[in-house]
PDB file of C-alpha atoms in Angstrom:
ATOM      1  CA  MET A   1     152.838  97.513 118.597  1.00  0.00           C
ATOM      2  CA  VAL A   2     154.128 101.158 117.362  1.00  0.00           C
ATOM      3  CA  ASP A   3     151.916 103.508 116.804  1.00  0.00           C
ATOM      4  CA  VAL A   4     150.419 103.604 113.198  1.00  0.00           C
ATOM      5  CA  GLU A   5     146.800 104.505 111.712  1.00  0.00           C
ATOM      6  CA  GLY A   6     144.956 101.440 110.664  1.00  0.00           C
ATOM      7  CA  SER A   7     145.413  97.210 112.024  1.00  0.00           C
ATOM      8  CA  LEU A   8     147.595  95.234 111.035  1.00  0.00           C
ATOM      9  CA  GLU A   9     144.891  92.798 109.381  1.00  0.00           C
ATOM     10  CA  ALA A  10     143.842  95.731 106.955  1.00  0.00           C
ATOM     11  CA  ILE A  11     147.347  96.087 105.431  1.00  0.00           C
ATOM     12  CA  ALA A  12     147.880  92.649 105.542  1.00  0.00           C
ATOM     13  CA  GLY A  13     144.443  91.970 103.697  1.00  0.00           C
ATOM     14  CA  ARG A  14     144.731  94.497 100.925  1.00  0.00           C
ATOM     15  CA  PRO A  15     145.148  93.287  97.360  1.00  0.00           C
ATOM     16  CA  ALA A  16     148.583  94.807  96.701  1.00  0.00           C
ATOM     17  CA  VAL A  17     150.164  92.693 100.084  1.00  0.00           C
ATOM     18  CA  ALA A  18     148.302  89.637  99.396  1.00  0.00           C
ATOM     19  CA  GLN A  19     150.416  89.790  95.634  1.00  0.00           C
ATOM     20  CA  ALA A  20     153.355  90.385  97.475  1.00  0.00           C
ATOM     21  CA  ALA A  21     152.779  87.784  99.799  1.00  0.00           C
ATOM     22  CA  GLU A  22     152.694  84.776  97.304  1.00  0.00           C
ATOM     23  CA  GLN A  23     155.747  85.965  95.625  1.00  0.00           C
ATOM     24  CA  GLY A  24     157.478  85.997  99.204  1.00  0.00           C
ATOM     25  CA  ALA A  25     156.525  82.342 100.035  1.00  0.00           C
ATOM     26  CA  ARG A  26     157.411  80.832  96.551  1.00  0.00           C
ATOM     27  CA  LEU A  27     160.979  82.602  97.695  1.00  0.00           C
ATOM     28  CA  VAL A  28     160.952  81.381 101.189  1.00  0.00           C
ATOM     29  CA  ASP A  29     159.829  77.884 100.361  1.00  0.00           C
ATOM     30  CA  LEU A  30     162.889  77.410  98.459  1.00  0.00           C
ATOM     31  CA  TRP A  31     164.752  77.417 102.014  1.00  0.00           C
ATOM     32  CA  PRO A  32     166.974  75.581 103.409  1.00  0.00           C
ATOM     33  CA  LEU A  33     169.033  75.926 100.610  1.00  0.00           C
ATOM     34  CA  THR A  34     170.953  72.437  99.929  1.00  0.00           C
ATOM     35  CA  ASN A  35     172.193  72.718  96.331  1.00  0.00           C
ATOM     36  CA  ALA A  36     175.682  74.291  96.337  1.00  0.00           C
ATOM     37  CA  GLU A  37     174.686  75.466  93.006  1.00  0.00           C
ATOM     38  CA  HIS A  38     171.833  77.788  94.716  1.00  0.00           C
ATOM     39  CA  LEU A  39     173.743  78.787  97.555  1.00  0.00           C
ATOM     40  CA  ALA A  40     176.149  80.581  95.505  1.00  0.00           C
ATOM     41  CA  ASN A  41     173.690  81.976  93.478  1.00  0.00           C
ATOM     42  CA  ASP A  42     172.045  83.528  96.642  1.00  0.00           C
ATOM     43  CA  ALA A  43     175.651  84.723  97.551  1.00  0.00           C
ATOM     44  CA  LYS A  44     176.305  86.441  94.228  1.00  0.00           C
ATOM     45  CA  TYR A  45     172.868  87.865  94.632  1.00  0.00           C
ATOM     46  CA  ALA A  46     173.500  88.656  98.554  1.00  0.00           C
ATOM     47  CA  GLU A  47     176.242  91.189  96.848  1.00  0.00           C
ATOM     48  CA  ASP A  48     174.762  92.513  94.158  1.00  0.00           C
ATOM     49  CA  LEU A  49     172.018  93.642  96.571  1.00  0.00           C
ATOM     50  CA  GLN A  50     174.143  95.307  98.922  1.00  0.00           C
ATOM     51  CA  VAL A  51     176.287  97.346  95.570  1.00  0.00           C
ATOM     52  CA  ARG A  52     172.471  98.288  94.834  1.00  0.00           C
ATOM     53  CA  ILE A  53     171.123  99.551  98.134  1.00  0.00           C
ATOM     54  CA  SER A  54     174.329 101.296  98.859  1.00  0.00           C
ATOM     55  CA  MET A  55     173.694 103.002  95.232  1.00  0.00           C
ATOM     56  CA  VAL A  56     170.707 104.157  96.845  1.00  0.00           C
ATOM     57  CA  LEU A  57     171.598 105.470 100.060  1.00  0.00           C
ATOM     58  CA  ALA A  58     174.523 108.027  98.776  1.00  0.00           C
ATOM     59  CA  GLN A  59     172.218 108.774  96.206  1.00  0.00           C
ATOM     60  CA  LEU A  60     169.778 110.130  99.327  1.00  0.00           C
ATOM     61  CA  MET A  61     172.664 111.381 100.998  1.00  0.00           C
ATOM     62  CA  THR A  62     174.494 112.949  98.005  1.00  0.00           C
ATOM     63  CA  GLY A  63     171.660 114.214  95.701  1.00  0.00           C
ATOM     64  CA  GLU A  64     173.947 112.887  93.092  1.00  0.00           C
ATOM     65  CA  ASP A  65     173.466 110.467  90.519  1.00  0.00           C
ATOM     66  CA  VAL A  66     174.979 107.861  91.759  1.00  0.00           C
ATOM     67  CA  THR A  67     175.433 104.508  89.302  1.00  0.00           C
ATOM     68  CA  ILE A  68     176.214 101.137  90.003  1.00  0.00           C
ATOM     69  CA  PRO A  69     179.530 101.203  88.267  1.00  0.00           C
ATOM     70  CA  ASP A  70     180.376 103.493  91.068  1.00  0.00           C
ATOM     71  CA  ALA A  71     178.690 101.591  93.991  1.00  0.00           C
ATOM     72  CA  GLU A  72     180.722  98.064  92.356  1.00  0.00           C
ATOM     73  CA  TYR A  73     184.028  99.737  92.541  1.00  0.00           C
ATOM     74  CA  VAL A  74     183.642 100.777  96.140  1.00  0.00           C
ATOM     75  CA  TYR A  75     182.194  97.910  97.085  1.00  0.00           C
ATOM     76  CA  GLU A  76     184.904  96.043  95.904  1.00  0.00           C
ATOM     77  CA  GLY A  77     187.178  98.251  98.422  1.00  0.00           C
ATOM     78  CA  ALA A  78     188.023 101.469  95.871  1.00  0.00           C
ATOM     79  CA  GLU A  79     188.860 104.718  97.983  1.00  0.00           C
ATOM     80  CA  ASP A  80     188.623 106.740  95.067  1.00  0.00           C
ATOM     81  CA  ILE A  81     187.257 106.646  91.714  1.00  0.00           C
ATOM     82  CA  PRO A  82     188.514 108.626  88.631  1.00  0.00           C
ATOM     83  CA  GLY A  83     186.253 111.678  87.375  1.00  0.00           C
ATOM     84  CA  ARG A  84     183.977 110.933  90.116  1.00  0.00           C
ATOM     85  CA  PRO A  85     183.425 113.547  93.296  1.00  0.00           C
ATOM     86  CA  GLN A  86     185.003 112.224  96.144  1.00  0.00           C
ATOM     87  CA  ASP A  87     181.902 112.610  98.445  1.00  0.00           C
ATOM     88  CA  LEU A  88     180.105 110.385  96.391  1.00  0.00           C
ATOM     89  CA  VAL A  89     182.496 108.290  96.780  1.00  0.00           C
ATOM     90  CA  ASP A  90     182.310 109.158 100.825  1.00  0.00           C
ATOM     91  CA  ALA A  91     178.943 108.217 100.769  1.00  0.00           C
ATOM     92  CA  LEU A  92     179.402 104.445  99.326  1.00  0.00           C
ATOM     93  CA  MET A  93     182.428 103.340 101.631  1.00  0.00           C
ATOM     94  CA  ALA A  94     179.692 105.162 104.222  1.00  0.00           C
ATOM     95  CA  ALA A  95     176.678 103.343 103.376  1.00  0.00           C
ATOM     96  CA  ASN A  96     178.620  99.850 102.961  1.00  0.00           C
ATOM     97  CA  ASP A  97     179.747 101.030 106.564  1.00  0.00           C
ATOM     98  CA  ALA A  98     176.420 101.209 107.918  1.00  0.00           C
ATOM     99  CA  ILE A  99     174.675  98.147 105.755  1.00  0.00           C
ATOM    100  CA  GLU A 100     177.342  95.917 107.501  1.00  0.00           C
ATOM    101  CA  ALA A 101     177.413  97.438 111.195  1.00  0.00           C
ATOM    102  CA  ALA A 102     173.073  96.637 111.152  1.00  0.00           C
ATOM    103  CA  ALA A 103     173.724  93.060 109.786  1.00  0.00           C
ATOM    104  CA  GLN A 104     175.995  92.759 112.791  1.00  0.00           C
ATOM    105  CA  ALA A 105     173.920  94.419 115.212  1.00  0.00           C
ATOM    106  CA  GLN A 106     172.420  92.265 117.976  1.00  0.00           C
ATOM    107  CA  GLU A 107     171.589  94.447 121.148  1.00  0.00           C
ATOM    108  CA  ASP A 108     170.155  98.007 121.423  1.00  0.00           C
ATOM    109  CA  ARG A 109     169.053  98.506 117.794  1.00  0.00           C
ATOM    110  CA  SER A 110     168.074 102.177 119.349  1.00  0.00           C
ATOM    111  CA  LYS A 111     171.505 102.784 119.816  1.00  0.00           C
ATOM    112  CA  MET A 112     172.844 101.052 116.352  1.00  0.00           C
ATOM    113  CA  LEU A 113     170.214 103.554 114.600  1.00  0.00           C
ATOM    114  CA  ALA A 114     171.683 106.422 116.037  1.00  0.00           C
ATOM    115  CA  ASP A 115     174.963 105.115 115.000  1.00  0.00           C
ATOM    116  CA  LEU A 116     173.193 104.606 111.368  1.00  0.00           C
ATOM    117  CA  ALA A 117     172.027 108.245 111.369  1.00  0.00           C
ATOM    118  CA  GLU A 118     175.144 109.624 111.960  1.00  0.00           C
ATOM    119  CA  THR A 119     177.660 107.403 109.445  1.00  0.00           C
ATOM    120  CA  LEU A 120     175.123 108.344 106.754  1.00  0.00           C
ATOM    121  CA  GLY A 121     174.613 112.221 107.754  1.00  0.00           C
ATOM    122  CA  SER A 122     170.829 112.188 107.971  1.00  0.00           C
ATOM    123  CA  GLY A 123     170.520 115.447 109.330  1.00  0.00           C
ATOM    124  CA  TRP A 124     168.711 114.174 112.480  1.00  0.00           C
ATOM    125  CA  ASP A 125     168.593 116.321 115.855  1.00  0.00           C
ATOM    126  CA  GLN A 126     168.563 115.424 119.030  1.00  0.00           C
ATOM    127  CA  ALA A 127     164.930 115.921 119.429  1.00  0.00           C
ATOM    128  CA  ARG A 128     164.689 113.342 116.227  1.00  0.00           C
ATOM    129  CA  GLN A 129     167.158 110.891 117.419  1.00  0.00           C
ATOM    130  CA  GLN A 130     164.930 110.193 120.742  1.00  0.00           C
ATOM    131  CA  GLU A 131     161.338 110.432 118.683  1.00  0.00           C
ATOM    132  CA  VAL A 132     163.336 107.156 116.682  1.00  0.00           C
ATOM    133  CA  ALA A 133     164.626 105.219 119.867  1.00  0.00           C
ATOM    134  CA  ALA A 134     161.159 105.404 120.687  1.00  0.00           C
ATOM    135  CA  GLY A 135     159.341 103.794 118.408  1.00  0.00           C
ATOM    136  CA  VAL A 136     162.419 101.049 117.879  1.00  0.00           C
ATOM    137  CA  ALA A 137     161.662 100.411 121.448  1.00  0.00           C
ATOM    138  CA  LYS A 138     158.402  99.839 120.595  1.00  0.00           C
ATOM    139  CA  VAL A 139     158.901  97.499 117.751  1.00  0.00           C
ATOM    140  CA  GLU A 140     161.495  95.706 119.775  1.00  0.00           C
ATOM    141  CA  GLN A 141     159.414  95.103 122.650  1.00  0.00           C
ATOM    142  CA  SER A 142     156.700  93.908 120.803  1.00  0.00           C
ATOM    143  CA  LEU A 143     159.268  91.697 118.758  1.00  0.00           C
ATOM    144  CA  ASP A 144     160.507  89.883 122.282  1.00  0.00           C
ATOM    145  CA  GLY A 145     157.256  88.690 122.421  1.00  0.00           C
ATOM    146  CA  GLN A 146     156.751  87.384 118.766  1.00  0.00           C
ATOM    147  CA  SER A 147     157.505  84.076 117.728  1.00  0.00           C
ATOM    148  CA  THR A 148     159.814  85.343 114.392  1.00  0.00           C
ATOM    149  CA  SER A 149     161.427  82.687 113.171  1.00  0.00           C
ATOM    150  CA  SER A 150     160.745  81.645 109.146  1.00  0.00           C
ATOM    151  CA  LYS A 151     159.075  78.471 109.715  1.00  0.00           C
ATOM    152  CA  SER A 152     156.432  80.981 110.721  1.00  0.00           C
ATOM    153  CA  THR A 153     156.022  82.834 108.118  1.00  0.00           C
ATOM    154  CA  GLN A 154     156.382  79.898 105.341  1.00  0.00           C
ATOM    155  CA  ASP A 155     152.808  80.359 103.937  1.00  0.00           C
ATOM    156  CA  LYS A 156     151.249  83.407 102.211  1.00  0.00           C
ATOM    157  CA  GLU A 157     149.647  84.011 105.062  1.00  0.00           C
ATOM    158  CA  GLY A 158     152.033  84.782 107.210  1.00  0.00           C
ATOM    159  CA  VAL A 159     154.373  86.350 105.060  1.00  0.00           C
ATOM    160  CA  ALA A 160     151.285  88.918 104.575  1.00  0.00           C
ATOM    161  CA  ARG A 161     151.498  89.673 107.771  1.00  0.00           C
ATOM    162  CA  ALA A 162     155.163  89.995 108.245  1.00  0.00           C
ATOM    163  CA  LEU A 163     155.073  92.254 105.426  1.00  0.00           C
ATOM    164  CA  ALA A 164     152.114  94.258 106.745  1.00  0.00           C
ATOM    165  CA  THR A 165     154.152  94.493 109.605  1.00  0.00           C
ATOM    166  CA  SER A 166     157.037  95.928 108.410  1.00  0.00           C
ATOM    167  CA  LEU A 167     155.712  98.288 106.362  1.00  0.00           C
ATOM    168  CA  MET A 168     153.994  99.700 109.199  1.00  0.00           C
ATOM    169  CA  ILE A 169     156.870  99.750 111.604  1.00  0.00           C
ATOM    170  CA  CYS A 170     158.611 101.676 108.082  1.00  0.00           C
ATOM    171  CA  ARG A 171     156.240 103.803 107.867  1.00  0.00           C
ATOM    172  CA  ASP A 172     155.973 105.225 111.312  1.00  0.00           C
ATOM    173  CA  LEU A 173     159.718 105.507 111.646  1.00  0.00           C
ATOM    174  CA  LEU A 174     160.138 107.600 108.816  1.00  0.00           C
ATOM    175  CA  ARG A 175     157.625 109.951 110.264  1.00  0.00           C
ATOM    176  CA  ARG A 176     159.386 109.993 113.536  1.00  0.00           C
ATOM    177  CA  ALA A 177     162.522 110.995 111.985  1.00  0.00           C
ATOM    178  CA  GLY A 178     161.017 113.494 109.824  1.00  0.00           C
ATOM    179  CA  ALA A 179     161.812 112.402 106.248  1.00  0.00           C
ATOM    180  CA  ASP A 180     159.978 113.744 103.535  1.00  0.00           C
ATOM    181  CA  PRO A 181     160.487 114.323  99.939  1.00  0.00           C
ATOM    182  CA  ASP A 182     162.621 117.268 100.110  1.00  0.00           C
ATOM    183  CA  HIS A 183     164.434 115.166 103.481  1.00  0.00           C
ATOM    184  CA  ALA A 184     164.642 112.015 101.747  1.00  0.00           C
ATOM    185  CA  ALA A 185     168.409 111.630 103.371  1.00  0.00           C
ATOM    186  CA  ALA A 186     166.736 111.390 106.686  1.00  0.00           C
ATOM    187  CA  ALA A 187     165.391 108.237 105.527  1.00  0.00           C
ATOM    188  CA  ALA A 188     168.141 106.303 104.757  1.00  0.00           C
ATOM    189  CA  PRO A 189     168.524 104.766 108.316  1.00  0.00           C
ATOM    190  CA  ILE A 190     165.472 103.647 108.514  1.00  0.00           C
ATOM    191  CA  LEU A 191     165.889 101.555 105.365  1.00  0.00           C
ATOM    192  CA  VAL A 192     168.977 100.048 106.386  1.00  0.00           C
ATOM    193  CA  TYR A 193     167.250  99.228 109.895  1.00  0.00           C
ATOM    194  CA  VAL A 194     164.215  97.670 108.272  1.00  0.00           C
ATOM    195  CA  ASN A 195     165.936  95.267 105.727  1.00  0.00           C
ATOM    196  CA  GLU A 196     167.377  93.911 108.820  1.00  0.00           C
ATOM    197  CA  LEU A 197     164.305  93.640 110.619  1.00  0.00           C
ATOM    198  CA  ASN A 198     162.372  91.886 107.469  1.00  0.00           C
ATOM    199  CA  GLU A 199     165.271  89.014 108.379  1.00  0.00           C
ATOM    200  CA  ARG A 200     164.190  88.687 112.193  1.00  0.00           C
ATOM    201  CA  LEU A 201     160.095  88.887 110.848  1.00  0.00           C
ATOM    202  CA  GLY A 202     161.010  85.873 108.873  1.00  0.00           C
ATOM    203  CA  ILE A 203     160.588  87.578 104.865  1.00  0.00           C
ATOM    204  CA  PRO A 204     163.395  88.402 102.807  1.00  0.00           C
ATOM    205  CA  ARG A 205     165.132  91.736 102.153  1.00  0.00           C
ATOM    206  CA  ALA A 206     163.933  93.940 100.025  1.00  0.00           C
ATOM    207  CA  PHE A 207     165.388  97.288  97.518  1.00  0.00           C
ATOM    208  CA  LEU A 208     163.629 100.739  96.725  1.00  0.00           C
ATOM    209  CA  SER A 209     165.292 102.817  94.017  1.00  0.00           C
ATOM    210  CA  GLY A 210     165.901 106.336  95.182  1.00  0.00           C
ATOM    211  CA  GLU A 211     162.813 107.438  93.321  1.00  0.00           C
ATOM    212  CA  ASP A 212     160.742 105.002  95.069  1.00  0.00           C
ATOM    213  CA  VAL A 213     161.893 106.313  98.106  1.00  0.00           C
ATOM    214  CA  VAL A 214     161.113 110.087  97.283  1.00  0.00           C
ATOM    215  CA  GLN A 215     157.932 108.580  96.083  1.00  0.00           C
ATOM    216  CA  ALA A 216     157.299 106.682  99.069  1.00  0.00           C
ATOM    217  CA  LEU A 217     158.252 109.799 101.326  1.00  0.00           C
ATOM    218  CA  GLY A 218     154.952 111.680  99.897  1.00  0.00           C
ATOM    219  CA  LEU A 219     152.425 108.970 101.260  1.00  0.00           C
ATOM    220  CA  LEU A 220     153.292 108.827 104.732  1.00  0.00           C
ATOM    221  CA  ASP A 221     150.275 110.236 105.779  1.00  0.00           C
ATOM    222  CA  ASP A 222     147.866 107.436 104.159  1.00  0.00           C
ATOM    223  CA  PRO A 223     149.254 103.701 105.259  1.00  0.00           C
ATOM    224  CA  GLU A 224     146.759 102.263 102.771  1.00  0.00           C
ATOM    225  CA  ALA A 225     148.799 104.144  99.698  1.00  0.00           C
ATOM    226  CA  PHE A 226     151.753 104.001 101.001  1.00  0.00           C
ATOM    227  CA  ALA A 227     151.727  99.775 101.618  1.00  0.00           C
ATOM    228  CA  ASP A 228     150.249  99.690  98.207  1.00  0.00           C
ATOM    229  CA  LEU A 229     153.251 101.246  96.304  1.00  0.00           C
ATOM    230  CA  LEU A 230     155.406  99.409  98.335  1.00  0.00           C
ATOM    231  CA  ALA A 231     154.344  96.080  98.604  1.00  0.00           C
ATOM    232  CA  PRO A 232     154.457  95.701  94.704  1.00  0.00           C
ATOM    233  CA  LEU A 233     158.223  96.457  94.524  1.00  0.00           C
ATOM    234  CA  ALA A 234     158.786  94.115  97.950  1.00  0.00           C
ATOM    235  CA  GLY A 235     157.333  91.177  95.409  1.00  0.00           C
ATOM    236  CA  ALA A 236     159.229  92.302  92.531  1.00  0.00           C
ATOM    237  CA  GLU A 237     162.395  91.913  94.496  1.00  0.00           C
ATOM    238  CA  TRP A 238     161.462  88.894  95.545  1.00  0.00           C
ATOM    239  CA  ASP A 239     160.476  87.580  92.448  1.00  0.00           C
ATOM    240  CA  HIS A 240     164.000  88.281  91.372  1.00  0.00           C
ATOM    241  CA  HIS A 241     165.968  87.000  94.435  1.00  0.00           C
ATOM    242  CA  ARG A 242     164.284  83.742  93.620  1.00  0.00           C
ATOM    243  CA  GLN A 243     165.210  83.416  89.740  1.00  0.00           C
ATOM    244  CA  GLU A 244     168.602  84.343  90.790  1.00  0.00           C
ATOM    245  CA  VAL A 245     169.079  81.855  92.883  1.00  0.00           C
ATOM    246  CA  LEU A 246     167.172  79.060  90.974  1.00  0.00           C
ATOM    247  CA  TRP A 247     169.620  80.428  88.066  1.00  0.00           C
ATOM    248  CA  ASP A 248     171.423  77.473  85.751  1.00  0.00           C
ATOM    249  CA  PRO A 249     174.437  78.701  83.627  1.00  0.00           C
ATOM    250  CA  GLU A 250     173.490  75.518  81.318  1.00  0.00           C
ATOM    251  CA  GLU A 251     169.784  76.056  81.002  1.00  0.00           C
ATOM    252  CA  ALA A 252     170.544  79.682  80.086  1.00  0.00           C
ATOM    253  CA  LYS A 253     172.842  78.996  77.156  1.00  0.00           C
ATOM    254  CA  ARG A 254     170.144  76.673  75.841  1.00  0.00           C
ATOM    255  CA  LYS A 255     168.100  79.348  76.074  1.00  0.00           C
ATOM    256  CA  ALA A 256     170.169  81.774  74.351  1.00  0.00           C
ATOM    257  CA  LYS A 257     170.917  79.520  71.758  1.00  0.00           C
ATOM    258  CA  GLU A 258     167.374  78.786  71.015  1.00  0.00           C
ATOM    259  CA  ASP A 259     166.626  82.268  70.978  1.00  0.00           C
ATOM    260  CA  ASP A 260     169.550  83.182  68.543  1.00  0.00           C
ATOM    261  CA  GLU A 261     168.011  80.266  65.866  1.00  0.00           C
ATOM    262  CA  ARG A 262     164.510  81.913  66.407  1.00  0.00           C
ATOM    263  CA  LYS A 263     165.900  85.230  65.392  1.00  0.00           C
ATOM    264  CA  SER A 264     167.851  84.334  62.827  1.00  0.00           C
ATOM    265  CA  ARG A 265     164.459  82.304  61.482  1.00  0.00           C
ATOM    266  CA  GLU A 266     162.865  85.411  61.430  1.00  0.00           C
ATOM    267  CA  ALA A 267     165.376  87.188  59.488  1.00  0.00           C
ATOM    268  CA  LEU A 268     165.150  85.223  57.007  1.00  0.00           C
ATOM    269  CA  GLN A 269     161.752  84.999  56.823  1.00  0.00           C
ATOM    270  CA  ALA A 270     161.632  89.121  57.136  1.00  0.00           C
ATOM    271  CA  LYS A 271     164.575  88.669  54.036  1.00  0.00           C
ATOM    272  CA  PHE A 272     162.596  86.609  51.656  1.00  0.00           C
ATOM    273  CA  ALA A 273     158.547  87.913  52.267  1.00  0.00           C
ATOM    274  CA  HIS A 274     158.897  89.949  49.193  1.00  0.00           C
ATOM    275  CA  VAL A 275     159.568  87.496  47.312  1.00  0.00           C
ATOM    276  CA  PRO A 276     156.085  86.016  45.299  1.00  0.00           C
ATOM    277  CA  GLU A 277     155.383  82.404  46.033  1.00  0.00           C
ATOM    278  CA  ASP A 278     156.049  80.324  43.168  1.00  0.00           C
ATOM    279  CA  PRO A 279     152.383  78.709  42.138  1.00  0.00           C
ATOM    280  CA  ASN A 280     153.715  75.795  40.088  1.00  0.00           C
ATOM    281  CA  LYS A 281     156.880  74.310  42.623  1.00  0.00           C
ATOM    282  CA  PRO A 282     156.320  71.366  43.952  1.00  0.00           C
ATOM    283  CA  PRO A 283     155.397  71.099  47.724  1.00  0.00           C
ATOM    284  CA  VAL A 284     158.694  69.442  49.838  1.00  0.00           C
ATOM    285  CA  GLU A 285     157.820  66.891  52.171  1.00  0.00           C
ATOM    286  CA  LEU A 286     159.149  67.709  55.343  1.00  0.00           C
TER     287      LEU A 286
END
């Protein structure tokens, strides 16, 4: 295992990790998906997740305010956006290239990370590349001897261990990359790698905002605080993923109609709330 402080069991047993593991287990338990609507919903979620992740990577790369519409335009194939800086668009294109390259990588993930660092302009010098490569080699060696199928992580204890492993590896590689709140761009390739690592560990991908990343980079010397910050964010994303997979358009329409009717009743009640009740008015039987 990578050279990190604290034990896997200690991180896996933290309340924040245990809670996130319950959320992750509920999501993983939906698989394998067999319902056509659920499969379509999951595909749409995956596209939305890539858009959001590319937005964050571009924010880290440029330090600029990148928006979801920016990321959507580029994801859909735009190579320029009227009124938006070209370096922002270039960063979004690079982010999508990096995400797709990482998803397709099968071997030599140390080289993959070096390529990601170049694609994402992360500023790693030769020493940093070698340090990260050494860390990745330890990760891959450790995973080669383990069963990382999703079957082994179906229950919450398995998800907790997988999440703890992911968090420990993430923190170690971020430190090796020299990432900190003032050098957040150095974190970008690690974030892409760890999301792909999650798939191999049998847990779903997660999402961190740019602010989340910067905050996490300030906690790299404290493994417990690092885990306590990121685990709930992973759990929240997994809840969102589950809701998106199970989304039923007809049920959504029904609930929206009920909400509209409820709001109309409340507005009507508020409108006549000042009208005094007539004590002589006979009761109305419903």
